Amino acid sequence: MKKRVALLALLALPAIAFAQPPGRPRVLQRPTLPRAVTVAPLPFSAQPILIQHGRIYTGGPQGTIGNGDVLIAGGKIAQVGTDLSPPENATIIDAHDKPVTPGLMASWTQLGIIEVDLVAETNDTKPNQTVDSAAFDVADAINPSSTLIPVARIAGVTRSLTAPTDCGEVFCGTAAVIHLGYGPDLLVKRQAGVLVELEPAGGSKQPNTRPDIWAKLRETLDDAREYWAQRAGYHRPGGARDQRTTRIDLDALGAVVRGEEPLIVRVERASTIRQILQYAQATRLKLVILGGGEAWEVARDLAQANVPVIVDTEANLPGSFSDLGATLKNAARLDAAGVTVIFQPQGNDVSHYARTLTQIAGNAVANGMRWDHALAAITRNPAAAWGIADSYGTLEPGKDADVVIWDGDPLNVTSAPAVVFIKGRNIPLVSRQTKLRERYRDLKRKTLPFAYR
Amino acid sequence: MPPRLPIWGAVAIVVVTLLLAWAIIPRLGSPTDKTVADQFPNDQFPSTYRPLPSRPTVIRGATILTGTDRELKNASILMKDGKIEAVGANVPEPPGAVIVNGRGKFVTPGIIDIHSHLGVYPSPSNEATSDGNEATKPTTPEVRSENSVWPQDPGFTRALAGGITALEILPGSANLIGGRSVVLKNVPSVTTQGMKFPGAPYDLKMACGENPKRVYGEKGGPQTQMGNVAGYRAAFEKAIEYRDKWRKYWKTKGDKPDRDIGLETLALVLDKQIPVQMHCYRGDQMATMIDVAKEFGFRIAAFHHATEAYKVADLLKKNNICAVMWADWWGFKMEAYDAVPEGIAMVDHAGACAMIHSDDPIGIQRLNQEVAKAMAAGRRMGYYITRAHAVAWMTRNPAKALGILDRVGTLEKDKMADVVMWDGDPFSVYTHAEKVFIDGALVYDRANPKLSPRTDFEVGQEYNASTGGAGQ
């Protein structure tokens, strides 16, 4: 049996919206869009799904395919091409020439480890202890029931590099990659890097000056190297036990000092970026720069060292004396120099506002970045940086089926996903927010209060 | 010989004079009719703003969103002597006027951000520049944001590049009563007075909810929501006593009361000379504040942040109070947990006055994009929303809530020529404000680095110098 899911409502909406006589707004139609377009949640992997007639931005060697198809089976992308023949029992979705992209990845969020910032027991984003902070591992706190996750995924965000937030210490903890589909287990990869901060926290609480930070950084990483060189001798006299760094921190830093996983370095000032590049080269560390307000000034060095930069495209203010050179052109300049650019969501709240990822990418384009490169900065580039490119990041056979059909240009602020798949599962476009919206859609008094709706 | 006045004429004159004297003299002489507004000075830091030099300018053949729910295709606008002279299909082009080709461009009223802390929480952000909250006691009606504004905040210039032509700078929300806010024209100036929007009313910033509780919970209170409300009521009760003391003095000329500049401000609030801009997230908090305002007779112009305004939009409409919202902020604290991206559209749809705000030096640079998101969210839930209508969420409605709609907020004849020309549909992420006019003067031009202001703070900073001023 073949099911045909029309995107007619989707196509009708812009036409309605732009044929506009002046006057007060009025309801034209019931909110048919999500419901009409969304296939009722499909059983996981049971049936193949064929997306037809899409504008397929594969991000891979197949490039962009006009009037293309994507076949999803068993939670994976089975085939990408034109005129694919639907297998038996396939559900067919006609994308009507709308853009189809990989699910997006927000890099550096606290998705899964935060619910309400100011409600302490829901906020697992930074270490409370100041000593064992590299061992602070976000994977220990991922909550698959967080209401932030549906809010993000119905905006097309299907993956997150979930990491600690700025913590005011040098070492802030260990990051993980998660998917934003159904739980219970969202973890895609544990120990995806360790976050350090090289900019002093401002204000009277400032615990560190730059030389303090560097001394601590070197000592801890030296300790970790020594420890891993003779881990068995930890308890012997003269062994790593005599070090200041605790054993759990040293353990957490293993993959970093071996150069397997990145040190994720929060840094803004150009000269400090140069310093950490030199240090990483000398000690064979893998780096990812986070922030990098003045990174454009060091673009050639970053490109040469093959160090990706997580950019907040909109950060163009001299927020401190460390980023006086902040500019809207940061992403475009880095990209032009050959640096791998990755986007974080809006800097105010990278987790609750994970859905701003497309707006961030769109603004990079508005300020000179190539459109396809901006899309790569929220798909392929983070996949590579976090070591999950074999299973995510492009629309290529064999990868997890994180696929989004958009109702317009995915990077424009007026667009939204019409259909979202994560690991092959169709995601209902529902969140706590859509439910609240429906509850209060009609304010007229009924017999019973809103709580009964 | 002069003509003689007939006797009945003389009698008539005398009678009329006596009648007039009877009617007028007691009123002139009686202090009972001196109002708070007459007696309490209200503008001790007067505006010195003067429009920058301008030439008559016509933007010809653009798509014009007037802010009055109209979208004019292939239309023109003439700005002359700082005012909007004509808008429409047939606009005169005076000799010597600058003609700007508007083909493919959009024109809107200048964007007004009703909620900003530029200048009081400027960039760079550090202890020396942190001037937004007088968080020393929960009630500080005596302070004014205009006395904290640092006009060299680079944020002003970035906002200008985003099409912001006027903005209200409020004190923060640490306090129940945070102080007076001020409306500025977004022009570079060495003094705050030089930016001050001439004749714009002051507002009083007040705050509901979590913030005052958090700041004062362990410093003597308020510690609870009920403590907050008791705090507002106590403050206004004192203001009534204060006003009555002065009224009595004006009447009887007894002992002159001591002056209290905080209570003076609150008395002007009671007298509706100063409306309240009320930071409130939750619908139930708004309902409570509406009752407090009724008890004391002050006027709430708008609820700010208002993440739950969509739940009480009918109440807001009934009480003629605007709701000031974000497009999609939520969840950073408990009282912001229920925000929905359709909030602005839902409040608007209910017939209440809805608008965008930034509360943020980054967000203020892209209020057009924020409105675009809010509009798209509303359309997606089935509402019919034109861009001609949505543009009011960042122009007409904030002007209304600030009491300056008679001068700005729409493109209508004789209003101040605060105008933005966009290089495309302002509700696209790819569109930039190309030219920004304030009182008819071209104050920002994306294509001309010489018309891209740079603050003193940024001068001589190595990397900043290569990034291009306002539009960087």
Short mmCIF file of N, CA, C and O in Angstrom, two decimals, chain A residues 247-349:
data_model
loop_
_atom_site.label_atom_id
_atom_site.label_comp_id
_atom_site.label_asym_id
_atom_site.label_seq_id
_atom_site.Cartn_x
_atom_site.Cartn_y
_atom_site.Cartn_z
N ARG A 247 42.65 12.51 39.99
CA ARG A 247 42.65 11.37 39.10
C ARG A 247 41.47 11.41 38.12
O ARG A 247 41.62 11.10 36.95
N ILE A 248 40.31 11.85 38.60
CA ILE A 248 39.17 11.83 37.69
C ILE A 248 39.33 12.87 36.57
O ILE A 248 38.91 12.66 35.45
N ASP A 249 39.97 13.96 36.88
CA ASP A 249 40.27 14.94 35.83
C ASP A 249 41.27 14.38 34.83
O ASP A 249 41.14 14.55 33.62
N LEU A 250 42.27 13.74 35.36
CA LEU A 250 43.32 13.17 34.49
C LEU A 250 42.71 12.12 33.56
O LEU A 250 43.04 12.07 32.38
N ASP A 251 41.80 11.34 34.09
CA ASP A 251 41.11 10.36 33.26
C ASP A 251 40.33 11.04 32.15
O ASP A 251 40.36 10.62 31.00
N ALA A 252 39.62 12.10 32.54
CA ALA A 252 38.77 12.78 31.57
C ALA A 252 39.58 13.40 30.43
O ALA A 252 39.06 13.62 29.34
N LEU A 253 40.84 13.70 30.69
CA LEU A 253 41.65 14.39 29.70
C LEU A 253 42.44 13.45 28.78
O LEU A 253 43.17 13.90 27.90
N GLY A 254 42.24 12.15 28.98
CA GLY A 254 43.01 11.19 28.18
C GLY A 254 42.88 11.39 26.69
O GLY A 254 43.87 11.54 25.96
N ALA A 255 41.64 11.40 26.20
CA ALA A 255 41.43 11.51 24.76
C ALA A 255 41.93 12.85 24.22
O ALA A 255 42.34 12.95 23.06
N VAL A 256 41.92 13.85 25.07
CA VAL A 256 42.38 15.18 24.63
C VAL A 256 43.90 15.20 24.49
O VAL A 256 44.43 15.64 23.47
N VAL A 257 44.61 14.71 25.48
CA VAL A 257 46.08 14.78 25.38
C VAL A 257 46.60 13.80 24.33
O VAL A 257 47.69 13.98 23.79
N ARG A 258 45.80 12.79 24.01
CA ARG A 258 46.22 11.89 22.92
C ARG A 258 45.89 12.48 21.55
O ARG A 258 46.19 11.89 20.53
N GLY A 259 45.20 13.62 21.55
CA GLY A 259 44.88 14.27 20.28
C GLY A 259 43.71 13.61 19.57
O GLY A 259 43.48 13.83 18.38
N GLU A 260 42.95 12.78 20.29
CA GLU A 260 41.82 12.10 19.65
C GLU A 260 40.56 12.96 19.64
O GLU A 260 39.80 12.97 18.68
N GLU A 261 40.34 13.63 20.75
CA GLU A 261 39.17 14.51 20.85
C GLU A 261 39.64 15.93 21.10
O GLU A 261 40.71 16.15 21.68
N PRO A 262 38.84 16.89 20.68
CA PRO A 262 39.33 18.27 20.74
C PRO A 262 39.27 18.89 22.13
O PRO A 262 38.42 18.55 22.95
N LEU A 263 40.19 19.77 22.36
CA LEU A 263 40.06 20.75 23.42
C LEU A 263 39.22 21.87 22.81
O LEU A 263 39.59 22.46 21.79
N ILE A 264 38.07 22.11 23.40
CA ILE A 264 37.17 23.14 22.88
C ILE A 264 37.49 24.42 23.64
O ILE A 264 37.28 24.49 24.85
N VAL A 265 38.05 25.39 22.94
CA VAL A 265 38.64 26.52 23.62
C VAL A 265 37.80 27.77 23.44
O VAL A 265 37.67 28.29 22.33
N ARG A 266 37.23 28.23 24.53
CA ARG A 266 36.48 29.49 24.50
C ARG A 266 37.49 30.63 24.55
O ARG A 266 38.20 30.82 25.54
N VAL A 267 37.60 31.37 23.46
CA VAL A 267 38.59 32.44 23.36
C VAL A 267 38.11 33.46 22.35
O VAL A 267 37.45 33.12 21.38
N GLU A 268 38.39 34.72 22.60
CA GLU A 268 37.94 35.79 21.70
C GLU A 268 39.12 36.55 21.06
O GLU A 268 39.11 36.86 19.89
N ARG A 269 40.11 36.86 21.87
CA ARG A 269 41.15 37.80 21.45
C ARG A 269 42.10 37.16 20.45
O ARG A 269 42.55 36.02 20.64
N ALA A 270 42.44 37.89 19.43
CA ALA A 270 43.29 37.36 18.35
C ALA A 270 44.61 36.83 18.89
O ALA A 270 45.05 35.74 18.53
N SER A 271 45.26 37.60 19.77
CA SER A 271 46.59 37.17 20.24
C SER A 271 46.49 35.88 21.04
O SER A 271 47.39 35.03 20.99
N THR A 272 45.40 35.71 21.78
CA THR A 272 45.25 34.48 22.57
C THR A 272 44.98 33.29 21.66
O THR A 272 45.40 32.17 21.93
N ILE A 273 44.27 33.54 20.56
CA ILE A 273 44.03 32.46 19.59
C ILE A 273 45.38 32.00 19.00
O ILE A 273 45.66 30.81 18.89
N ARG A 274 46.23 32.98 18.67
CA ARG A 274 47.56 32.63 18.16
C ARG A 274 48.31 31.77 19.17
O ARG A 274 48.93 30.76 18.83
N GLN A 275 48.24 32.20 20.44
CA GLN A 275 48.95 31.47 21.49
C GLN A 275 48.50 30.02 21.59
O GLN A 275 49.32 29.12 21.69
N ILE A 276 47.18 29.83 21.58
CA ILE A 276 46.68 28.46 21.78
C ILE A 276 46.98 27.62 20.54
O ILE A 276 47.23 26.41 20.65
N LEU A 277 47.00 28.26 19.37
CA LEU A 277 47.37 27.51 18.16
C LEU A 277 48.80 27.00 18.29
O LEU A 277 49.09 25.83 17.97
N GLN A 278 49.70 27.86 18.76
CA GLN A 278 51.10 27.45 18.89
C GLN A 278 51.23 26.34 19.93
O GLN A 278 51.93 25.35 19.73
N TYR A 279 50.52 26.52 21.04
CA TYR A 279 50.59 25.53 22.11
C TYR A 279 50.07 24.18 21.63
O TYR A 279 50.66 23.13 21.90
N ALA A 280 48.97 24.21 20.90
CA ALA A 280 48.37 22.97 20.42
C ALA A 280 49.27 22.27 19.42
O ALA A 280 49.38 21.04 19.41
N GLN A 281 49.93 23.08 18.61
CA GLN A 281 50.85 22.49 17.64
C GLN A 281 52.01 21.80 18.35
O GLN A 281 52.36 20.67 18.02
N ALA A 282 52.56 22.48 19.35
CA ALA A 282 53.71 21.94 20.07
C ALA A 282 53.35 20.69 20.86
O ALA A 282 54.17 19.80 21.03
N THR A 283 52.11 20.63 21.33
CA THR A 283 51.73 19.50 22.19
C THR A 283 50.79 18.53 21.50
O THR A 283 50.24 17.63 22.12
N ARG A 284 50.58 18.74 20.21
CA ARG A 284 49.76 17.84 19.38
C ARG A 284 48.33 17.68 19.90
O ARG A 284 47.79 16.58 19.97
N LEU A 285 47.76 18.79 20.26
CA LEU A 285 46.36 18.78 20.67
C LEU A 285 45.48 19.04 19.47
O LEU A 285 45.87 19.74 18.53
N LYS A 286 44.29 18.48 19.52
CA LYS A 286 43.27 18.81 18.53
C LYS A 286 42.46 19.97 19.13
O LYS A 286 42.08 19.92 20.30
N LEU A 287 42.18 20.99 18.32
CA LEU A 287 41.48 22.16 18.84
C LEU A 287 40.18 22.41 18.10
O LEU A 287 40.08 22.15 16.90
N VAL A 288 39.21 22.96 18.83
CA VAL A 288 38.08 23.66 18.21
C VAL A 288 37.97 24.98 18.94
O VAL A 288 37.97 25.01 20.17
N ILE A 289 37.91 26.08 18.19
CA ILE A 289 37.77 27.39 18.82
C ILE A 289 36.28 27.70 18.98
O ILE A 289 35.48 27.53 18.05
N LEU A 290 35.91 28.15 20.16
CA LEU A 290 34.53 28.54 20.44
C LEU A 290 34.48 30.05 20.69
O LEU A 290 35.21 30.55 21.55
N GLY A 291 33.63 30.74 19.94
CA GLY A 291 33.56 32.20 20.08
C GLY A 291 34.39 32.85 18.99
O GLY A 291 33.93 33.12 17.90
N GLY A 292 35.65 33.08 19.32
CA GLY A 292 36.56 33.57 18.30
C GLY A 292 36.13 34.90 17.71
O GLY A 292 36.14 35.08 16.49
N GLY A 293 35.77 35.83 18.56
CA GLY A 293 35.31 37.15 18.09
C GLY A 293 36.31 37.79 17.15
O GLY A 293 35.93 38.43 16.16
N GLU A 294 37.59 37.63 17.42
CA GLU A 294 38.62 38.21 16.55
C GLU A 294 39.30 37.14 15.70
O GLU A 294 40.38 37.37 15.15
N ALA A 295 38.66 35.99 15.55
CA ALA A 295 39.28 34.88 14.82
C ALA A 295 39.61 35.25 13.38
O ALA A 295 40.60 34.80 12.81
N TRP A 296 38.75 36.11 12.78
CA TRP A 296 39.00 36.51 11.39
C TRP A 296 40.39 37.07 11.20
O TRP A 296 41.00 36.94 10.14
N GLU A 297 40.92 37.68 12.26
CA GLU A 297 42.24 38.29 12.21
C GLU A 297 43.34 37.22 12.13
O GLU A 297 44.46 37.47 11.71
N VAL A 298 43.02 36.00 12.54
CA VAL A 298 43.98 34.90 12.58
C VAL A 298 43.56 33.82 11.59
O VAL A 298 43.97 32.66 11.69
N ALA A 299 42.74 34.20 10.62
CA ALA A 299 42.09 33.21 9.75
C ALA A 299 43.09 32.30 9.05
O ALA A 299 42.89 31.08 8.98
N ARG A 300 44.18 32.86 8.53
CA ARG A 300 45.13 32.03 7.77
C ARG A 300 45.76 30.97 8.65
O ARG A 300 45.90 29.82 8.25
N ASP A 301 46.14 31.38 9.87
CA ASP A 301 46.75 30.42 10.79
C ASP A 301 45.78 29.31 11.14
O ASP A 301 46.14 28.14 11.23
N LEU A 302 44.51 29.70 11.36
CA LEU A 302 43.50 28.70 11.71
C LEU A 302 43.29 27.72 10.57
O LEU A 302 43.17 26.51 10.78
N ALA A 303 43.27 28.25 9.34
CA ALA A 303 43.07 27.39 8.18
C ALA A 303 44.25 26.42 8.04
O ALA A 303 44.06 25.22 7.81
N GLN A 304 45.44 26.97 8.21
CA GLN A 304 46.64 26.15 8.07
C GLN A 304 46.66 25.01 9.11
O GLN A 304 47.01 23.89 8.80
N ALA A 305 46.26 25.34 10.32
CA ALA A 305 46.28 24.35 11.40
C ALA A 305 45.04 23.45 11.36
O ALA A 305 44.91 22.55 12.17
N ASN A 306 44.15 23.73 10.40
CA ASN A 306 42.93 22.93 10.26
C ASN A 306 42.10 22.93 11.55
O ASN A 306 41.61 21.90 11.99
N VAL A 307 41.96 24.09 12.14
CA VAL A 307 41.20 24.23 13.39
C VAL A 307 39.85 24.86 13.10
O VAL A 307 39.78 25.98 12.58
N PRO A 308 38.76 24.16 13.38
CA PRO A 308 37.44 24.74 13.15
C PRO A 308 37.11 25.83 14.18
O PRO A 308 37.66 25.82 15.29
N VAL A 309 36.22 26.74 13.78
CA VAL A 309 35.79 27.81 14.69
C VAL A 309 34.27 27.79 14.80
O VAL A 309 33.56 27.80 13.79
N ILE A 310 33.77 27.74 16.03
CA ILE A 310 32.33 27.87 16.28
C ILE A 310 32.03 29.36 16.43
O ILE A 310 32.51 30.00 17.37
N VAL A 311 31.28 29.88 15.47
CA VAL A 311 31.06 31.32 15.41
C VAL A 311 29.64 31.67 15.84
O VAL A 311 28.69 30.98 15.48
N ASP A 312 29.53 32.72 16.62
CA ASP A 312 28.23 33.35 16.84
C ASP A 312 28.15 34.51 15.85
O ASP A 312 28.68 35.58 16.09
N THR A 313 27.48 34.25 14.74
CA THR A 313 27.46 35.19 13.62
C THR A 313 27.07 36.61 14.02
O THR A 313 27.51 37.59 13.45
N GLU A 314 26.15 36.70 14.98
CA GLU A 314 25.59 38.01 15.30
C GLU A 314 26.45 38.80 16.27
O GLU A 314 26.17 39.97 16.54
N ALA A 315 27.48 38.18 16.82
CA ALA A 315 28.29 38.85 17.85
C ALA A 315 29.19 39.90 17.22
O ALA A 315 30.29 39.60 16.77
N ASN A 316 28.71 41.11 17.15
CA ASN A 316 29.47 42.17 16.50
C ASN A 316 29.74 43.35 17.42
O ASN A 316 30.06 44.43 16.97
N LEU A 317 29.56 43.14 18.73
CA LEU A 317 29.80 44.24 19.66
C LEU A 317 31.10 44.01 20.42
O LEU A 317 31.46 42.87 20.69
N PRO A 318 31.78 45.09 20.76
CA PRO A 318 32.93 44.93 21.65
C PRO A 318 32.43 44.66 23.07
O PRO A 318 32.41 45.53 23.91
N GLY A 319 31.98 43.43 23.30
CA GLY A 319 31.36 43.09 24.58
C GLY A 319 32.34 43.16 25.73
O GLY A 319 31.94 43.36 26.87
N SER A 320 33.61 43.00 25.42
CA SER A 320 34.65 43.13 26.43
C SER A 320 35.90 43.63 25.71
O SER A 320 35.90 43.78 24.48
N PHE A 321 36.97 43.81 26.46
CA PHE A 321 38.21 44.24 25.82
C PHE A 321 38.89 43.10 25.07
O PHE A 321 39.92 43.29 24.48
N SER A 322 38.29 41.91 25.12
CA SER A 322 38.87 40.77 24.41
C SER A 322 38.33 40.63 22.99
O SER A 322 38.89 39.89 22.20
N ASP A 323 37.21 41.30 22.70
CA ASP A 323 36.67 41.13 21.34
C ASP A 323 36.32 42.48 20.72
O ASP A 323 35.25 42.65 20.14
N LEU A 324 37.26 43.39 20.81
CA LEU A 324 37.03 44.72 20.24
C LEU A 324 36.89 44.66 18.72
O LEU A 324 36.31 45.54 18.11
N GLY A 325 37.42 43.59 18.13
CA GLY A 325 37.35 43.47 16.67
C GLY A 325 36.18 42.62 16.20
O GLY A 325 36.16 42.17 15.05
N ALA A 326 35.20 42.39 17.06
CA ALA A 326 34.05 41.57 16.66
C ALA A 326 33.35 42.19 15.46
O ALA A 326 33.15 43.39 15.41
N THR A 327 32.99 41.35 14.52
CA THR A 327 32.34 41.86 13.31
C THR A 327 31.38 40.83 12.73
O THR A 327 31.59 39.62 12.87
N LEU A 328 30.34 41.35 12.06
CA LEU A 328 29.37 40.49 11.39
C LEU A 328 30.01 39.69 10.26
O LEU A 328 29.46 38.71 9.78
N LYS A 329 31.20 40.14 9.83
CA LYS A 329 31.84 39.48 8.69
C LYS A 329 32.77 38.36 9.12
O LYS A 329 33.46 37.77 8.29
N ASN A 330 32.79 38.07 10.41
CA ASN A 330 33.70 37.05 10.93
C ASN A 330 33.57 35.73 10.16
O ASN A 330 34.54 35.18 9.64
N ALA A 331 32.34 35.21 10.07
CA ALA A 331 32.13 33.90 9.44
C ALA A 331 32.57 33.93 7.97
O ALA A 331 33.26 33.02 7.51
N ALA A 332 32.17 34.99 7.28
CA ALA A 332 32.50 35.06 5.85
C ALA A 332 34.01 35.14 5.65
O ALA A 332 34.56 34.50 4.74
N ARG A 333 34.68 35.90 6.48
CA ARG A 333 36.14 36.03 6.33
C ARG A 333 36.84 34.71 6.65
O ARG A 333 37.79 34.31 5.96
N LEU A 334 36.40 34.05 7.71
CA LEU A 334 37.01 32.76 8.06
C LEU A 334 36.79 31.76 6.94
O LEU A 334 37.70 31.05 6.51
N ASP A 335 35.57 31.73 6.44
CA ASP A 335 35.21 30.79 5.39
C ASP A 335 36.04 31.03 4.13
O ASP A 335 36.57 30.11 3.53
N ALA A 336 36.17 32.30 3.79
CA ALA A 336 36.94 32.64 2.58
C ALA A 336 38.40 32.23 2.73
O ALA A 336 39.06 31.91 1.74
N ALA A 337 38.90 32.24 3.96
CA ALA A 337 40.29 31.85 4.18
C ALA A 337 40.46 30.34 4.26
O ALA A 337 41.57 29.84 4.44
N GLY A 338 39.35 29.61 4.18
CA GLY A 338 39.44 28.15 4.19
C GLY A 338 39.29 27.52 5.57
O GLY A 338 39.57 26.33 5.75
N VAL A 339 38.86 28.32 6.55
CA VAL A 339 38.63 27.77 7.89
C VAL A 339 37.29 27.02 7.90
O VAL A 339 36.34 27.43 7.25
N THR A 340 37.24 25.92 8.63
CA THR A 340 35.98 25.21 8.81
C THR A 340 35.13 25.97 9.81
O THR A 340 35.48 26.08 10.99
N VAL A 341 34.01 26.52 9.34
CA VAL A 341 33.14 27.33 10.20
C VAL A 341 31.98 26.46 10.69
O VAL A 341 31.40 25.68 9.92
N ILE A 342 31.67 26.62 11.97
CA ILE A 342 30.53 25.93 12.59
C ILE A 342 29.70 27.01 13.29
O ILE A 342 30.26 27.94 13.86
N PHE A 343 28.38 26.87 13.24
CA PHE A 343 27.56 27.88 13.91
C PHE A 343 26.96 27.37 15.21
O PHE A 343 26.50 26.24 15.29
N GLN A 344 26.96 28.27 16.18
CA GLN A 344 26.20 28.05 17.40
C GLN A 344 24.90 28.83 17.27
O GLN A 344 24.82 29.75 16.48
N PRO A 345 23.87 28.49 18.05
CA PRO A 345 22.65 29.31 18.03
C PRO A 345 22.91 30.67 18.68
O PRO A 345 24.02 30.95 19.13
N GLN A 346 21.87 31.50 18.72
CA GLN A 346 22.00 32.85 19.27
C GLN A 346 22.63 32.81 20.66
O GLN A 346 22.21 32.06 21.53
N GLY A 347 23.64 33.67 20.83
CA GLY A 347 24.50 33.58 21.99
C GLY A 347 23.81 33.80 23.33
O GLY A 347 24.31 33.37 24.37
N ASN A 348 22.68 34.48 23.33
CA ASN A 348 21.99 34.75 24.58
C ASN A 348 21.59 33.50 25.33
O ASN A 348 21.62 33.45 26.55
N ASP A 349 21.16 32.51 24.61
CA ASP A 349 20.70 31.27 25.22
C ASP A 349 20.74 30.20 24.13
O ASP A 349 19.77 29.97 23.42
#
